[in-house]
Short mmCIF file of C-alpha atoms in Angstrom, two decimals:
data_model
loop_
_atom_site.label_atom_id
_atom_site.label_comp_id
_atom_site.label_asym_id
_atom_site.label_seq_id
_atom_site.Cartn_x
_atom_site.Cartn_y
_atom_site.Cartn_z
CA UNK A 1 86.17 90.48 89.06
CA UNK A 2 88.85 91.11 90.72
CA UNK A 3 92.24 91.26 89.79
CA UNK A 4 93.83 90.09 92.66
CA UNK A 5 93.14 86.71 93.89
CA UNK A 6 93.60 85.42 97.51
CA UNK A 7 95.09 82.64 98.06
CA UNK A 8 97.60 83.36 95.25
CA UNK A 9 98.63 86.07 96.87
CA UNK A 10 99.39 83.99 100.08
CA UNK A 11 100.66 81.21 97.61
CA UNK A 12 103.20 84.36 96.65
CA UNK A 13 104.54 85.98 99.17
CA UNK A 14 105.03 83.41 102.74
CA UNK A 15 107.87 81.12 100.65
CA UNK A 16 108.98 85.29 100.08
CA UNK A 17 108.59 85.74 104.28
CA UNK A 18 110.10 83.52 105.48
CA UNK A 19 113.40 84.03 103.35
CA UNK A 20 113.64 87.64 104.72
CA UNK A 21 112.43 85.64 108.09
CA UNK A 22 116.03 82.97 107.85
CA UNK A 23 117.88 85.72 105.98
CA UNK A 24 116.97 87.52 108.97
CA UNK A 25 116.07 90.99 106.61
CA UNK A 26 119.12 91.55 105.35
CA UNK A 27 121.03 91.69 101.76
CA UNK A 28 120.89 88.03 101.14
CA UNK A 29 117.58 87.97 101.83
CA UNK A 30 116.65 89.71 99.65
CA UNK A 31 118.21 87.71 96.85
CA UNK A 32 117.39 85.61 97.90
CA UNK A 33 113.38 86.61 97.68
CA UNK A 34 114.48 87.77 94.32
CA UNK A 35 115.08 83.70 93.72
CA UNK A 36 112.64 82.48 94.64
CA UNK A 37 109.62 85.01 93.80
CA UNK A 38 109.31 83.67 89.99
CA UNK A 39 108.99 79.80 90.48
CA UNK A 40 106.73 80.77 93.01
CA UNK A 41 104.84 83.20 90.64
CA UNK A 42 104.49 80.51 87.74
CA UNK A 43 103.62 77.71 90.18
CA UNK A 44 100.52 79.42 92.03
CA UNK A 45 99.69 80.39 88.35
CA UNK A 46 99.90 76.40 86.99
CA UNK A 47 97.71 75.66 90.37
CA UNK A 48 95.25 78.22 89.77
CA UNK A 49 95.31 78.01 85.94
CA UNK A 50 94.45 74.25 86.59
CA UNK A 51 91.69 74.65 89.15
CA UNK A 52 90.23 77.11 86.49
CA UNK A 53 90.13 74.90 84.50
CA UNK A 54 89.10 71.96 86.06
CA UNK A 55 85.91 73.75 87.40
CA UNK A 56 84.91 75.33 84.02
CA UNK A 57 81.19 74.63 82.54
CA UNK A 58 81.53 78.51 80.77
CA UNK A 59 83.68 77.57 78.26
CA UNK A 60 83.28 81.45 77.62
CA UNK A 61 84.82 83.24 80.93
CA UNK A 62 87.41 81.13 79.57
CA UNK A 63 89.38 84.30 78.30
CA UNK A 64 88.34 87.00 81.51
CA UNK A 65 89.74 83.89 83.78
CA UNK A 66 92.95 83.58 81.67
CA UNK A 67 93.56 87.39 81.95
CA UNK A 68 93.27 87.31 86.08
CA UNK A 69 95.68 84.56 85.95
#
């Protein structure tokens, strides 16, 4: 079991890197990425939880799945 889920990491890091690229790596890019990262992480967590619960057939796996989320 891994604590890092690659699709979730990509879902969070792509908007942050896009903010840095759009602002040409200036101080404003750091502020923009700071405001984006929390929202992207929450949306990624919710999407992951919905997917996990939709595909789950073993109720004993809910605890470990929630800990990863």
